[in-house]
């Protein structure tokens, strides 16, 4: 494990208004582990990658939602 420049756990929880417990549930990590990472800033590559993938999933879900809205808009125009 290595210290990271910015505490990704704190950043993600703040940005998405999540508790450590909720973030842990989303990425499959125990709350105690998330608490430790938040307090020490030391994170394993595996957990870091899990958080990165979680963020990518959120981004892709947003893009998909926007695509669906656009598709529905086009359907209304065509009809």
PDB file of N, CA and C in Angstrom:
ATOM      1  N   UNK A   1       0.836  -1.178   0.000  1.00  0.00           N
ATOM      2  CA  UNK A   1       0.000   0.000   0.000  1.00  0.00           C
ATOM      3  C   UNK A   1       0.877   1.236   0.000  1.00  0.00           C
ATOM      4  N   UNK A   2       0.348   2.253  -0.617  1.00  0.00           N
ATOM      5  CA  UNK A   2       1.100   3.495  -0.680  1.00  0.00           C
ATOM      6  C   UNK A   2       0.184   4.663  -0.371  1.00  0.00           C
ATOM      7  N   UNK A   3       0.726   5.704   0.245  1.00  0.00           N
ATOM      8  CA  UNK A   3      -0.098   6.885   0.464  1.00  0.00           C
ATOM      9  C   UNK A   3      -0.412   7.541  -0.873  1.00  0.00           C
ATOM     10  N   UNK A   4      -1.584   8.085  -1.000  1.00  0.00           N
ATOM     11  CA  UNK A   4      -1.928   8.778  -2.227  1.00  0.00           C
ATOM     12  C   UNK A   4      -1.965  10.270  -1.951  1.00  0.00           C
ATOM     13  N   UNK A   5      -1.771  11.056  -3.002  1.00  0.00           N
ATOM     14  CA  UNK A   5      -1.715  12.502  -2.828  1.00  0.00           C
ATOM     15  C   UNK A   5      -3.037  13.045  -2.306  1.00  0.00           C
ATOM     16  N   UNK A   6      -4.120  12.619  -2.910  1.00  0.00           N
ATOM     17  CA  UNK A   6      -5.435  13.074  -2.495  1.00  0.00           C
ATOM     18  C   UNK A   6      -6.207  11.863  -2.001  1.00  0.00           C
ATOM     19  N   UNK A   7      -6.859  11.984  -0.884  1.00  0.00           N
ATOM     20  CA  UNK A   7      -7.587  10.859  -0.319  1.00  0.00           C
ATOM     21  C   UNK A   7      -8.840  10.620  -1.146  1.00  0.00           C
ATOM     22  N   UNK A   8      -8.766   9.618  -2.009  1.00  0.00           N
ATOM     23  CA  UNK A   8      -9.845   9.338  -2.951  1.00  0.00           C
ATOM     24  C   UNK A   8     -11.140   8.959  -2.242  1.00  0.00           C
ATOM     25  N   UNK A   9     -11.041   8.303  -1.094  1.00  0.00           N
ATOM     26  CA  UNK A   9     -12.242   7.913  -0.349  1.00  0.00           C
ATOM     27  C   UNK A   9     -12.992   9.162   0.114  1.00  0.00           C
ATOM     28  N   UNK A  10     -12.283  10.070   0.737  1.00  0.00           N
ATOM     29  CA  UNK A  10     -12.917  11.302   1.204  1.00  0.00           C
ATOM     30  C   UNK A  10     -13.480  12.103   0.032  1.00  0.00           C
ATOM     31  N   UNK A  11     -12.721  12.180  -1.039  1.00  0.00           N
ATOM     32  CA  UNK A  11     -13.147  12.938  -2.211  1.00  0.00           C
ATOM     33  C   UNK A  11     -14.439  12.371  -2.801  1.00  0.00           C
ATOM     34  N   UNK A  12     -14.480  11.062  -3.005  1.00  0.00           N
ATOM     35  CA  UNK A  12     -15.649  10.424  -3.615  1.00  0.00           C
ATOM     36  C   UNK A  12     -16.863  10.545  -2.696  1.00  0.00           C
ATOM     37  N   UNK A  13     -16.661  10.300  -1.423  1.00  0.00           N
ATOM     38  CA  UNK A  13     -17.782  10.394  -0.480  1.00  0.00           C
ATOM     39  C   UNK A  13     -18.350  11.808  -0.445  1.00  0.00           C
ATOM     40  N   UNK A  14     -17.485  12.788  -0.462  1.00  0.00           N
ATOM     41  CA  UNK A  14     -17.943  14.175  -0.437  1.00  0.00           C
ATOM     42  C   UNK A  14     -18.645  14.531  -1.742  1.00  0.00           C
ATOM     43  N   UNK A  15     -18.046  14.166  -2.859  1.00  0.00           N
ATOM     44  CA  UNK A  15     -18.589  14.525  -4.172  1.00  0.00           C
ATOM     45  C   UNK A  15     -19.958  13.906  -4.425  1.00  0.00           C
ATOM     46  N   UNK A  16     -20.155  12.671  -3.973  1.00  0.00           N
ATOM     47  CA  UNK A  16     -21.404  11.966  -4.239  1.00  0.00           C
ATOM     48  C   UNK A  16     -22.296  11.856  -2.998  1.00  0.00           C
ATOM     49  N   UNK A  17     -21.933  12.586  -1.957  1.00  0.00           N
ATOM     50  CA  UNK A  17     -22.709  12.609  -0.715  1.00  0.00           C
ATOM     51  C   UNK A  17     -22.968  11.186  -0.193  1.00  0.00           C
ATOM     52  N   UNK A  18     -21.895  10.412  -0.095  1.00  0.00           N
ATOM     53  CA  UNK A  18     -21.974   9.035   0.388  1.00  0.00           C
ATOM     54  C   UNK A  18     -21.322   8.925   1.761  1.00  0.00           C
ATOM     55  N   UNK A  19     -21.808   8.016   2.561  1.00  0.00           N
ATOM     56  CA  UNK A  19     -21.098   7.667   3.787  1.00  0.00           C
ATOM     57  C   UNK A  19     -20.013   6.664   3.409  1.00  0.00           C
ATOM     58  N   UNK A  20     -19.085   6.434   4.314  1.00  0.00           N
ATOM     59  CA  UNK A  20     -18.058   5.418   4.061  1.00  0.00           C
ATOM     60  C   UNK A  20     -18.715   4.056   3.895  1.00  0.00           C
ATOM     61  N   UNK A  21     -19.732   3.833   4.650  1.00  0.00           N
ATOM     62  CA  UNK A  21     -20.458   2.556   4.566  1.00  0.00           C
ATOM     63  C   UNK A  21     -21.078   2.375   3.181  1.00  0.00           C
ATOM     64  N   UNK A  22     -21.726   3.421   2.676  1.00  0.00           N
ATOM     65  CA  UNK A  22     -22.363   3.347   1.355  1.00  0.00           C
ATOM     66  C   UNK A  22     -21.329   3.126   0.247  1.00  0.00           C
ATOM     67  N   UNK A  23     -20.205   3.829   0.344  1.00  0.00           N
ATOM     68  CA  UNK A  23     -19.153   3.618  -0.650  1.00  0.00           C
ATOM     69  C   UNK A  23     -18.655   2.185  -0.574  1.00  0.00           C
ATOM     70  N   UNK A  24     -18.425   1.703   0.627  1.00  0.00           N
ATOM     71  CA  UNK A  24     -17.977   0.323   0.799  1.00  0.00           C
ATOM     72  C   UNK A  24     -18.942  -0.672   0.189  1.00  0.00           C
ATOM     73  N   UNK A  25     -20.232  -0.454   0.380  1.00  0.00           N
ATOM     74  CA  UNK A  25     -21.236  -1.344  -0.198  1.00  0.00           C
ATOM     75  C   UNK A  25     -21.190  -1.315  -1.725  1.00  0.00           C
ATOM     76  N   UNK A  26     -20.957  -0.136  -2.287  1.00  0.00           N
ATOM     77  CA  UNK A  26     -20.925  -0.002  -3.741  1.00  0.00           C
ATOM     78  C   UNK A  26     -19.734  -0.725  -4.373  1.00  0.00           C
ATOM     79  N   UNK A  27     -18.610  -0.769  -3.661  1.00  0.00           N
ATOM     80  CA  UNK A  27     -17.418  -1.390  -4.250  1.00  0.00           C
ATOM     81  C   UNK A  27     -17.060  -2.729  -3.605  1.00  0.00           C
ATOM     82  N   UNK A  28     -17.880  -3.179  -2.667  1.00  0.00           N
ATOM     83  CA  UNK A  28     -17.657  -4.486  -2.066  1.00  0.00           C
ATOM     84  C   UNK A  28     -16.535  -4.537  -1.048  1.00  0.00           C
ATOM     85  N   UNK A  29     -16.350  -3.452  -0.323  1.00  0.00           N
ATOM     86  CA  UNK A  29     -15.301  -3.366   0.696  1.00  0.00           C
ATOM     87  C   UNK A  29     -15.965  -3.074   2.045  1.00  0.00           C
ATOM     88  N   UNK A  30     -15.458  -3.695   3.091  1.00  0.00           N
ATOM     89  CA  UNK A  30     -16.029  -3.494   4.426  1.00  0.00           C
ATOM     90  C   UNK A  30     -15.851  -2.050   4.889  1.00  0.00           C
ATOM     91  N   UNK A  31     -16.836  -1.599   5.652  1.00  0.00           N
ATOM     92  CA  UNK A  31     -16.820  -0.229   6.154  1.00  0.00           C
ATOM     93  C   UNK A  31     -15.551   0.082   6.956  1.00  0.00           C
ATOM     94  N   UNK A  32     -15.094  -0.871   7.762  1.00  0.00           N
ATOM     95  CA  UNK A  32     -13.884  -0.665   8.552  1.00  0.00           C
ATOM     96  C   UNK A  32     -12.663  -0.387   7.684  1.00  0.00           C
ATOM     97  N   UNK A  33     -12.577  -1.088   6.572  1.00  0.00           N
ATOM     98  CA  UNK A  33     -11.458  -0.868   5.641  1.00  0.00           C
ATOM     99  C   UNK A  33     -11.547   0.517   5.031  1.00  0.00           C
ATOM    100  N   UNK A  34     -12.749   0.916   4.650  1.00  0.00           N
ATOM    101  CA  UNK A  34     -12.939   2.252   4.075  1.00  0.00           C
ATOM    102  C   UNK A  34     -12.592   3.323   5.108  1.00  0.00           C
ATOM    103  N   UNK A  35     -13.015   3.120   6.349  1.00  0.00           N
ATOM    104  CA  UNK A  35     -12.677   4.075   7.417  1.00  0.00           C
ATOM    105  C   UNK A  35     -11.168   4.200   7.580  1.00  0.00           C
ATOM    106  N   UNK A  36     -10.476   3.081   7.541  1.00  0.00           N
ATOM    107  CA  UNK A  36      -9.019   3.095   7.697  1.00  0.00           C
ATOM    108  C   UNK A  36      -8.360   3.860   6.559  1.00  0.00           C
ATOM    109  N   UNK A  37      -8.820   3.608   5.349  1.00  0.00           N
ATOM    110  CA  UNK A  37      -8.259   4.313   4.190  1.00  0.00           C
ATOM    111  C   UNK A  37      -8.508   5.813   4.314  1.00  0.00           C
ATOM    112  N   UNK A  38      -9.718   6.167   4.725  1.00  0.00           N
ATOM    113  CA  UNK A  38     -10.056   7.588   4.867  1.00  0.00           C
ATOM    114  C   UNK A  38      -9.179   8.268   5.912  1.00  0.00           C
ATOM    115  N   UNK A  39      -8.868   7.562   6.977  1.00  0.00           N
ATOM    116  CA  UNK A  39      -8.091   8.195   8.048  1.00  0.00           C
ATOM    117  C   UNK A  39      -6.590   8.175   7.782  1.00  0.00           C
ATOM    118  N   UNK A  40      -6.087   7.133   7.122  1.00  0.00           N
ATOM    119  CA  UNK A  40      -4.639   7.041   6.894  1.00  0.00           C
ATOM    120  C   UNK A  40      -4.211   7.528   5.517  1.00  0.00           C
ATOM    121  N   UNK A  41      -5.113   7.440   4.555  1.00  0.00           N
ATOM    122  CA  UNK A  41      -4.755   7.811   3.183  1.00  0.00           C
ATOM    123  C   UNK A  41      -4.017   6.716   2.453  1.00  0.00           C
ATOM    124  N   UNK A  42      -3.780   5.583   3.126  1.00  0.00           N
ATOM    125  CA  UNK A  42      -3.086   4.465   2.486  1.00  0.00           C
ATOM    126  C   UNK A  42      -4.112   3.552   1.839  1.00  0.00           C
ATOM    127  N   UNK A  43      -3.919   3.312   0.550  1.00  0.00           N
ATOM    128  CA  UNK A  43      -4.899   2.544  -0.208  1.00  0.00           C
ATOM    129  C   UNK A  43      -4.183   1.533  -1.095  1.00  0.00           C
ATOM    130  N   UNK A  44      -4.729   0.341  -1.160  1.00  0.00           N
ATOM    131  CA  UNK A  44      -4.132  -0.673  -2.028  1.00  0.00           C
ATOM    132  C   UNK A  44      -4.513  -0.379  -3.474  1.00  0.00           C
ATOM    133  N   UNK A  45      -3.739  -0.897  -4.379  1.00  0.00           N
ATOM    134  CA  UNK A  45      -4.029  -0.714  -5.802  1.00  0.00           C
ATOM    135  C   UNK A  45      -5.390  -1.299  -6.154  1.00  0.00           C
ATOM    136  N   UNK A  46      -5.740  -2.420  -5.545  1.00  0.00           N
ATOM    137  CA  UNK A  46      -7.012  -3.083  -5.826  1.00  0.00           C
ATOM    138  C   UNK A  46      -8.197  -2.203  -5.425  1.00  0.00           C
ATOM    139  N   UNK A  47      -8.132  -1.632  -4.245  1.00  0.00           N
ATOM    140  CA  UNK A  47      -9.233  -0.784  -3.786  1.00  0.00           C
ATOM    141  C   UNK A  47      -9.269   0.508  -4.602  1.00  0.00           C
ATOM    142  N   UNK A  48      -8.114   1.059  -4.907  1.00  0.00           N
ATOM    143  CA  UNK A  48      -8.055   2.256  -5.737  1.00  0.00           C
ATOM    144  C   UNK A  48      -8.716   1.987  -7.087  1.00  0.00           C
ATOM    145  N   UNK A  49      -8.397   0.843  -7.681  1.00  0.00           N
ATOM    146  CA  UNK A  49      -8.981   0.473  -8.970  1.00  0.00           C
ATOM    147  C   UNK A  49     -10.490   0.271  -8.828  1.00  0.00           C
ATOM    148  N   UNK A  50     -10.936  -0.319  -7.738  1.00  0.00           N
ATOM    149  CA  UNK A  50     -12.375  -0.500  -7.504  1.00  0.00           C
ATOM    150  C   UNK A  50     -13.094   0.838  -7.469  1.00  0.00           C
ATOM    151  N   UNK A  51     -12.499   1.800  -6.805  1.00  0.00           N
ATOM    152  CA  UNK A  51     -13.110   3.127  -6.723  1.00  0.00           C
ATOM    153  C   UNK A  51     -13.111   3.787  -8.101  1.00  0.00           C
ATOM    154  N   UNK A  52     -12.010   3.663  -8.830  1.00  0.00           N
ATOM    155  CA  UNK A  52     -11.952   4.221 -10.182  1.00  0.00           C
ATOM    156  C   UNK A  52     -13.031   3.607 -11.070  1.00  0.00           C
ATOM    157  N   UNK A  53     -13.218   2.297 -10.973  1.00  0.00           N
ATOM    158  CA  UNK A  53     -14.256   1.635 -11.775  1.00  0.00           C
ATOM    159  C   UNK A  53     -15.647   2.075 -11.343  1.00  0.00           C
ATOM    160  N   UNK A  54     -15.848   2.279 -10.063  1.00  0.00           N
ATOM    161  CA  UNK A  54     -17.130   2.789  -9.564  1.00  0.00           C
ATOM    162  C   UNK A  54     -17.410   4.158 -10.168  1.00  0.00           C
ATOM    163  N   UNK A  55     -16.394   5.034 -10.184  1.00  0.00           N
ATOM    164  CA  UNK A  55     -16.564   6.363 -10.759  1.00  0.00           C
ATOM    165  C   UNK A  55     -16.857   6.288 -12.258  1.00  0.00           C
ATOM    166  N   UNK A  56     -16.181   5.382 -12.947  1.00  0.00           N
ATOM    167  CA  UNK A  56     -16.416   5.204 -14.381  1.00  0.00           C
ATOM    168  C   UNK A  56     -17.840   4.709 -14.625  1.00  0.00           C
ATOM    169  N   UNK A  57     -18.324   3.818 -13.781  1.00  0.00           N
ATOM    170  CA  UNK A  57     -19.693   3.311 -13.904  1.00  0.00           C
ATOM    171  C   UNK A  57     -20.698   4.449 -13.755  1.00  0.00           C
ATOM    172  N   UNK A  58     -20.482   5.315 -12.786  1.00  0.00           N
ATOM    173  CA  UNK A  58     -21.379   6.461 -12.586  1.00  0.00           C
ATOM    174  C   UNK A  58     -21.379   7.341 -13.837  1.00  0.00           C
ATOM    175  N   UNK A  59     -20.185   7.583 -14.370  1.00  0.00           N
ATOM    176  CA  UNK A  59     -20.061   8.406 -15.567  1.00  0.00           C
ATOM    177  C   UNK A  59     -20.804   7.781 -16.753  1.00  0.00           C
ATOM    178  N   UNK A  60     -20.637   6.489 -16.938  1.00  0.00           N
ATOM    179  CA  UNK A  60     -21.302   5.802 -18.045  1.00  0.00           C
ATOM    180  C   UNK A  60     -22.816   5.755 -17.871  1.00  0.00           C
ATOM    181  N   UNK A  61     -23.281   5.589 -16.639  1.00  0.00           N
ATOM    182  CA  UNK A  61     -24.723   5.613 -16.376  1.00  0.00           C
ATOM    183  C   UNK A  61     -25.306   6.986 -16.709  1.00  0.00           C
ATOM    184  N   UNK A  62     -24.563   8.032 -16.410  1.00  0.00           N
ATOM    185  CA  UNK A  62     -25.016   9.381 -16.741  1.00  0.00           C
ATOM    186  C   UNK A  62     -25.082   9.560 -18.253  1.00  0.00           C
ATOM    187  N   UNK A  63     -24.058   9.112 -18.964  1.00  0.00           N
ATOM    188  CA  UNK A  63     -24.056   9.210 -20.421  1.00  0.00           C
ATOM    189  C   UNK A  63     -25.219   8.426 -21.020  1.00  0.00           C
ATOM    190  N   UNK A  64     -25.476   7.244 -20.499  1.00  0.00           N
ATOM    191  CA  UNK A  64     -26.576   6.420 -20.989  1.00  0.00           C
ATOM    192  C   UNK A  64     -27.912   7.118 -20.758  1.00  0.00           C
ATOM    193  N   UNK A  65     -28.074   7.736 -19.615  1.00  0.00           N
ATOM    194  CA  UNK A  65     -29.296   8.467 -19.310  1.00  0.00           C
ATOM    195  C   UNK A  65     -29.485   9.623 -20.289  1.00  0.00           C
ATOM    196  N   UNK A  66     -28.414  10.344 -20.564  1.00  0.00           N
ATOM    197  CA  UNK A  66     -28.480  11.455 -21.514  1.00  0.00           C
ATOM    198  C   UNK A  66     -28.817  10.949 -22.913  1.00  0.00           C
ATOM    199  N   UNK A  67     -28.237   9.834 -23.303  1.00  0.00           N
ATOM    200  CA  UNK A  67     -28.526   9.232 -24.593  1.00  0.00           C
ATOM    201  C   UNK A  67     -30.009   8.866 -24.688  1.00  0.00           C
ATOM    202  N   UNK A  68     -30.538   8.251 -23.641  1.00  0.00           N
ATOM    203  CA  UNK A  68     -31.951   7.861 -23.641  1.00  0.00           C
ATOM    204  C   UNK A  68     -32.870   9.086 -23.734  1.00  0.00           C
ATOM    205  N   UNK A  69     -32.509  10.152 -23.014  1.00  0.00           N
ATOM    206  CA  UNK A  69     -33.295  11.382 -23.090  1.00  0.00           C
ATOM    207  C   UNK A  69     -33.281  11.935 -24.511  1.00  0.00           C
ATOM    208  N   UNK A  70     -32.123  11.929 -25.129  1.00  0.00           N
ATOM    209  CA  UNK A  70     -31.989  12.427 -26.499  1.00  0.00           C
ATOM    210  C   UNK A  70     -32.788  11.551 -27.466  1.00  0.00           C
ATOM    211  N   UNK A  71     -32.713  10.246 -27.279  1.00  0.00           N
ATOM    212  CA  UNK A  71     -33.462   9.311 -28.120  1.00  0.00           C
ATOM    213  C   UNK A  71     -34.964   9.567 -27.989  1.00  0.00           C
ATOM    214  N   UNK A  72     -35.443   9.753 -26.774  1.00  0.00           N
ATOM    215  CA  UNK A  72     -36.863  10.037 -26.558  1.00  0.00           C
ATOM    216  C   UNK A  72     -37.267  11.367 -27.193  1.00  0.00           C
ATOM    217  N   UNK A  73     -36.387  12.334 -27.102  1.00  0.00           N
ATOM    218  CA  UNK A  73     -36.632  13.630 -27.729  1.00  0.00           C
ATOM    219  C   UNK A  73     -36.781  13.463 -29.236  1.00  0.00           C
ATOM    220  N   UNK A  74     -35.888  12.715 -29.844  1.00  0.00           N
ATOM    221  CA  UNK A  74     -35.961  12.488 -31.283  1.00  0.00           C
ATOM    222  C   UNK A  74     -37.230  11.735 -31.684  1.00  0.00           C
ATOM    223  N   UNK A  75     -37.620  10.773 -30.872  1.00  0.00           N
ATOM    224  CA  UNK A  75     -38.870  10.035 -31.137  1.00  0.00           C
ATOM    225  C   UNK A  75     -40.062  10.982 -31.163  1.00  0.00           C
ATOM    226  N   UNK A  76     -40.103  11.911 -30.218  1.00  0.00           N
ATOM    227  CA  UNK A  76     -41.219  12.856 -30.143  1.00  0.00           C
ATOM    228  C   UNK A  76     -41.250  13.761 -31.368  1.00  0.00           C
ATOM    229  N   UNK A  77     -40.084  14.158 -31.827  1.00  0.00           N
ATOM    230  CA  UNK A  77     -39.995  15.013 -33.005  1.00  0.00           C
ATOM    231  C   UNK A  77     -40.484  14.270 -34.246  1.00  0.00           C
ATOM    232  N   UNK A  78     -40.095  13.028 -34.378  1.00  0.00           N
ATOM    233  CA  UNK A  78     -40.438  12.220 -35.545  1.00  0.00           C
ATOM    234  C   UNK A  78     -41.931  11.912 -35.588  1.00  0.00           C
ATOM    235  N   UNK A  79     -42.527  11.715 -34.433  1.00  0.00           N
ATOM    236  CA  UNK A  79     -43.954  11.332 -34.381  1.00  0.00           C
ATOM    237  C   UNK A  79     -44.853  12.431 -34.775  1.00  0.00           C
TER     238      UNK A  79
END
